[in-house]
Short mmCIF file of C-alpha atoms and ligand atoms in Angstrom, two decimals:
data_model
loop_
_atom_site.label_atom_id
_atom_site.label_comp_id
_atom_site.label_asym_id
_atom_site.label_seq_id
_atom_site.Cartn_x
_atom_site.Cartn_y
_atom_site.Cartn_z
CA MET F 28 3.26 -4.60 -20.54
CA SER F 29 6.30 -6.37 -19.10
CA SER F 30 6.04 -10.13 -18.84
CA GLN F 31 7.56 -10.40 -15.37
CA PRO F 32 5.27 -10.23 -12.35
CA ALA F 33 4.82 -6.89 -10.61
CA ILE F 34 5.06 -8.80 -7.33
CA LEU F 35 6.63 -12.20 -6.80
CA VAL F 36 6.98 -13.61 -3.29
CA GLU F 37 8.56 -16.98 -2.70
CA GLY F 38 8.59 -18.96 0.50
CA LEU F 39 8.13 -16.00 2.85
CA CYS F 40 8.53 -16.89 6.52
CA LYS F 41 8.14 -14.50 9.40
CA SER F 42 8.08 -15.18 13.14
CA TYR F 43 7.75 -12.88 16.10
CA ARG F 44 9.50 -13.67 19.36
CA LEU F 45 7.15 -13.50 22.31
CA GLY F 46 9.03 -14.19 25.52
CA ARG F 47 10.58 -17.62 25.00
CA GLN F 48 8.19 -18.60 22.23
CA ASP F 49 8.30 -17.97 18.53
CA LEU F 50 5.02 -17.08 16.92
CA HIS F 51 5.23 -18.41 13.36
CA VAL F 52 2.97 -16.02 11.50
CA LEU F 53 4.00 -16.71 7.90
CA ARG F 54 5.16 -20.24 7.13
CA GLY F 55 6.12 -20.15 3.47
CA VAL F 56 3.93 -17.75 1.54
CA SER F 57 4.28 -17.78 -2.24
CA PHE F 58 2.27 -16.00 -4.92
CA SER F 59 2.64 -13.58 -7.77
CA VAL F 60 0.70 -10.59 -9.05
CA ALA F 61 0.83 -9.64 -12.72
CA PRO F 62 1.16 -6.01 -13.83
CA GLY F 63 -2.29 -4.42 -13.90
CA GLU F 64 -3.88 -7.11 -11.73
CA PHE F 65 -6.10 -6.39 -8.69
CA VAL F 66 -5.54 -9.14 -6.13
CA ALA F 67 -7.05 -9.53 -2.67
CA VAL F 68 -5.57 -11.54 0.19
CA VAL F 69 -8.27 -12.57 2.64
CA GLY F 70 -7.62 -13.94 6.08
CA ALA F 71 -9.02 -13.86 9.60
CA SER F 72 -7.90 -11.20 12.04
CA GLY F 73 -4.43 -12.16 13.30
CA SER F 74 -3.70 -14.42 10.31
CA GLY F 75 -0.71 -12.30 9.25
CA LYS F 76 -2.16 -10.04 6.54
CA SER F 77 -0.48 -6.85 7.78
CA THR F 78 2.76 -8.74 8.37
CA LEU F 79 2.65 -9.97 4.77
CA LEU F 80 1.84 -6.55 3.33
CA HIS F 81 4.67 -4.91 5.29
CA LEU F 82 7.10 -7.44 3.81
CA VAL F 83 5.83 -6.85 0.26
CA GLY F 84 6.03 -3.08 0.84
CA LEU F 85 9.64 -3.36 2.06
CA LEU F 86 8.67 -1.97 5.46
CA ASP F 87 10.02 -5.10 7.14
CA ARG F 88 12.25 -8.04 6.22
CA PRO F 89 11.32 -11.74 6.12
CA ASP F 90 13.18 -14.39 8.11
CA ARG F 91 13.31 -16.45 4.94
CA GLY F 92 12.05 -16.16 1.39
CA GLN F 93 12.13 -13.52 -1.28
CA VAL F 94 10.24 -10.39 -2.28
CA ILE F 95 10.82 -9.58 -5.95
CA LEU F 96 9.24 -6.38 -7.22
CA ASP F 97 9.24 -5.80 -10.96
CA GLY F 98 12.00 -8.38 -11.35
CA ARG F 99 14.25 -6.96 -8.62
CA ASP F 100 15.07 -8.94 -5.50
CA ALA F 101 14.65 -6.54 -2.57
CA ALA F 102 17.17 -8.43 -0.40
CA ALA F 103 19.94 -7.92 -2.96
CA LEU F 104 19.66 -4.12 -2.82
CA SER F 105 21.72 -1.76 -0.69
CA ALA F 106 19.80 0.04 2.06
CA MET F 107 19.76 3.19 -0.05
CA ARG F 108 18.39 1.48 -3.16
CA ARG F 109 15.84 -0.38 -1.06
CA ASN F 110 14.57 2.89 0.43
CA ASP F 111 14.51 4.40 -3.01
CA MET F 112 12.47 1.47 -4.34
CA ARG F 113 10.02 1.74 -1.45
CA CYS F 114 9.62 5.45 -2.07
CA ARG F 115 9.17 5.28 -5.86
CA GLU F 116 7.70 1.92 -6.72
CA VAL F 117 5.36 1.10 -3.87
CA GLY F 118 2.40 3.10 -2.61
CA PHE F 119 1.20 2.00 0.82
CA VAL F 120 -2.28 2.70 2.20
CA PHE F 121 -2.20 2.03 5.94
CA GLN F 122 -5.19 0.75 7.83
CA PHE F 123 -5.16 3.74 10.17
CA TYR F 124 -4.26 6.29 7.46
CA HIS F 125 -1.07 7.58 9.19
CA LEU F 126 -1.62 11.11 7.95
CA PHE F 127 0.43 14.02 9.29
CA THR F 128 -1.90 15.98 11.53
CA GLU F 129 0.10 19.22 11.30
CA LEU F 130 0.09 19.26 7.48
CA ASN F 131 -2.89 20.23 5.37
CA VAL F 132 -4.43 17.92 2.75
CA LEU F 133 -2.31 19.19 -0.15
CA ASP F 134 0.94 18.93 1.81
CA ASN F 135 0.07 15.43 3.03
CA ALA F 136 -0.48 14.29 -0.56
CA LEU F 137 2.73 16.02 -1.65
CA LEU F 138 4.92 14.49 1.04
CA PRO F 139 6.19 11.41 -0.88
CA ALA F 140 7.30 13.74 -3.69
CA ARG F 141 9.22 15.91 -1.22
CA VAL F 142 10.91 12.83 0.20
CA GLY F 143 11.65 11.53 -3.30
CA THR F 144 13.04 14.83 -4.66
CA SER F 145 16.44 16.25 -3.75
CA LEU F 146 16.55 19.67 -2.11
CA ILE F 147 18.37 20.99 -5.14
CA ALA F 148 15.76 19.72 -7.60
CA TRP F 149 12.75 20.69 -5.46
CA PRO F 150 12.39 24.38 -6.46
CA SER F 151 12.25 23.55 -10.18
CA ARG F 152 9.89 20.59 -9.75
CA ARG F 153 7.64 22.03 -7.06
CA GLY F 154 5.03 23.52 -9.43
CA THR F 155 4.65 20.33 -11.47
CA LEU F 156 4.44 18.17 -8.37
CA ARG F 157 1.87 20.44 -6.70
CA ARG F 158 -0.24 20.24 -9.86
CA ARG F 159 0.02 16.45 -9.79
CA ALA F 160 -1.01 16.38 -6.11
CA ARG F 161 -4.00 18.65 -6.85
CA GLY F 162 -4.98 16.43 -9.78
CA LEU F 163 -4.89 13.31 -7.62
CA LEU F 164 -6.88 15.01 -4.87
CA GLU F 165 -9.45 16.05 -7.46
CA GLN F 166 -9.69 12.44 -8.69
CA MET F 167 -10.39 11.51 -5.07
CA GLY F 168 -13.08 14.18 -4.77
CA LEU F 169 -11.03 16.26 -2.32
CA GLN F 170 -10.56 19.40 -4.44
CA GLY F 171 -12.60 21.40 -1.93
CA ARG F 172 -10.49 20.28 1.02
CA LEU F 173 -6.91 21.25 0.07
CA LYS F 174 -6.33 23.52 3.08
CA HIS F 175 -8.08 21.29 5.61
CA ARG F 176 -6.17 19.40 8.26
CA PRO F 177 -6.72 15.61 8.50
CA SER F 178 -8.65 16.12 11.76
CA GLU F 179 -11.20 18.15 9.79
CA LEU F 180 -11.92 15.27 7.39
CA SER F 181 -14.36 12.37 7.61
CA GLY F 182 -13.04 8.80 7.71
CA GLY F 183 -13.75 8.25 4.02
CA GLU F 184 -12.02 11.54 3.13
CA ARG F 185 -8.97 10.57 5.19
CA GLN F 186 -8.76 7.26 3.39
CA ARG F 187 -9.07 8.97 -0.01
CA LEU F 188 -6.28 11.36 1.00
CA ALA F 189 -4.17 8.36 2.06
CA ILE F 190 -4.76 6.82 -1.39
CA ALA F 191 -3.84 10.09 -3.17
CA ARG F 192 -0.62 10.25 -1.12
CA ALA F 193 0.17 6.60 -1.94
CA LEU F 194 -0.21 7.37 -5.67
CA MET F 195 1.85 10.58 -5.59
CA ASN F 196 5.12 9.08 -6.82
CA GLU F 197 3.34 7.06 -9.55
CA PRO F 198 4.17 3.72 -7.92
CA LYS F 199 3.99 0.57 -10.01
CA ILE F 200 2.27 -1.15 -7.11
CA LEU F 201 -0.42 0.04 -4.71
CA LEU F 202 -0.69 -1.91 -1.44
CA ALA F 203 -3.71 -1.38 0.81
CA ASP F 204 -4.18 -2.76 4.33
CA GLU F 205 -7.88 -3.13 5.20
CA PRO F 206 -8.70 0.04 3.22
CA THR F 207 -12.37 -0.09 4.22
CA GLY F 208 -11.86 -1.55 7.67
CA ASN F 209 -12.72 1.60 9.62
CA LEU F 210 -15.52 2.85 7.39
CA ASP F 211 -19.26 2.31 7.24
CA SER F 212 -20.35 0.12 4.35
CA GLY F 213 -21.48 3.00 2.06
CA THR F 214 -18.19 4.86 2.50
CA GLY F 215 -16.29 1.60 2.15
CA ARG F 216 -18.04 0.99 -1.15
CA LYS F 217 -16.85 4.40 -2.41
CA ILE F 218 -13.25 3.61 -1.45
CA LEU F 219 -13.55 0.35 -3.32
CA ASN F 220 -14.78 2.25 -6.40
CA VAL F 221 -11.73 4.52 -6.14
CA LEU F 222 -9.42 1.49 -6.08
CA GLU F 223 -11.26 -0.03 -9.05
CA ASP F 224 -10.83 3.24 -10.98
CA CYS F 225 -7.09 3.23 -10.23
CA ASN F 226 -6.91 -0.36 -11.41
CA ARG F 227 -8.80 0.45 -14.62
CA ARG F 228 -6.17 3.12 -15.31
CA GLY F 229 -3.55 0.37 -15.10
CA GLN F 230 -2.50 0.46 -11.43
CA THR F 231 -1.45 -2.91 -9.97
CA ILE F 232 -3.21 -3.39 -6.63
CA LEU F 233 -2.76 -5.80 -3.75
CA VAL F 234 -5.32 -5.46 -0.95
CA VAL F 235 -5.42 -7.41 2.30
CA THR F 236 -8.73 -7.65 4.11
CA HIS F 237 -10.82 -9.82 6.38
CA ASP F 238 -13.92 -8.82 4.41
CA ALA F 239 -14.88 -11.37 1.76
CA SER F 240 -17.27 -8.92 0.04
CA ILE F 241 -14.35 -6.60 -0.77
CA ALA F 242 -12.39 -9.49 -2.12
CA ALA F 243 -15.31 -10.26 -4.45
CA GLU F 244 -14.38 -7.13 -6.41
CA ALA F 245 -10.80 -8.24 -7.05
CA HIS F 246 -9.69 -10.20 -10.13
CA ARG F 247 -8.33 -12.90 -7.90
CA THR F 248 -8.57 -13.79 -4.23
CA LEU F 249 -5.91 -15.58 -2.21
CA HIS F 250 -6.66 -17.01 1.20
CA LEU F 251 -4.16 -16.71 4.03
CA THR F 252 -4.66 -19.56 6.49
CA ASP F 253 -2.24 -21.08 9.00
CA GLY F 254 0.60 -18.99 7.62
CA ARG F 255 0.17 -20.12 4.03
CA ILE F 256 -1.67 -19.02 0.91
CA THR F 257 -4.28 -21.32 -0.48
CA ASP F 258 -5.58 -20.51 -3.92
CA PRO F 259 -7.27 -23.29 -5.87
CA LYS F 260 -6.64 -21.52 -9.19
CA ARG F 261 -2.99 -20.69 -8.66
N1 ADP K 17 5.59 -6.76 16.15
C1 ADP K 17 4.96 -7.85 16.60
N2 ADP K 17 5.43 -8.54 17.66
C2 ADP K 17 4.82 -9.65 18.09
N3 ADP K 17 3.72 -10.19 17.54
C3 ADP K 17 3.21 -9.55 16.47
C4 ADP K 17 3.79 -8.35 15.94
N4 ADP K 17 3.06 -7.95 14.88
C5 ADP K 17 2.07 -8.85 14.76
N5 ADP K 17 2.15 -9.81 15.70
C6 ADP K 17 1.26 -10.97 15.85
O1 ADP K 17 1.28 -11.69 14.63
C7 ADP K 17 0.00 -12.15 14.27
C8 ADP K 17 -0.37 -11.58 12.90
O2 ADP K 17 -0.51 -10.19 12.99
P1 ADP K 17 -0.99 -9.30 11.76
O3 ADP K 17 -0.06 -9.51 10.63
O4 ADP K 17 -1.14 -7.92 12.25
O5 ADP K 17 -2.40 -9.97 11.42
P2 ADP K 17 -3.66 -9.40 10.62
O6 ADP K 17 -3.21 -8.16 9.90
O7 ADP K 17 -4.06 -10.52 9.70
O8 ADP K 17 -4.72 -9.14 11.64
C9 ADP K 17 -0.94 -11.69 15.37
O9 ADP K 17 -1.13 -12.79 16.24
C10 ADP K 17 -0.19 -10.57 16.05
O10 ADP K 17 -0.52 -10.49 17.40
MG1 MG K 18 -3.86 -6.21 9.96
#
């Protein structure tokens, strides 16, 4: 296990411009996540959880501060390397799944591998990658749904597919934005078990949620309040 943090964020600031006013959402957020850790960030609705997760997942850039993933400062990378890092090292589970409605379950799960594999390499890797996608879908209990479209899945099944897709490229880090937010409590519990299984197999996980009961399952909980992280044990 490497000694450097899987995630290190330092002094992250992010504002949104609304008319003539700046909305200061993040006002200097700092924390780190060790490899193999399962950390939850809890905050009220509108506290900036999604904003923070998008910065950590390299989907957006901070106004100030640093995002260092596995020892590499994202801001120092060229656009190409940054995209490459986002594709290979970070798996992102979106709150509203963001599945491709025209693709079936297997092809949705396979998509990050297609994006991450050159056209030239694809034919020789296709079989291996399809097997990996099937294996992940089986882990998620979706082996009987490979040809279904997302619209033919339940909410819990969609979320499990979104997790399988996020894990496709074997990312060092799995980020999840309110992964149980749209599910009933029983289904939410199952999604939580899936994340715990991933973590037991060594996956580093950062979840943001407004639900304190989900956070209770994490190794460590950070609280996002007034644009800053408060964590008595940090
Ligand atoms: N693109 C945007 N433009 C303007 N304001 C935004 C944008 N995204 C988020 N916000 C505002 O920033 C605050 C934090 O949003 P968000 O990070 O989505 O919070 P959370 O995920 O904790 O509910 C909210 O008040 C929201 O309205
Ligand atoms: Mg949010």
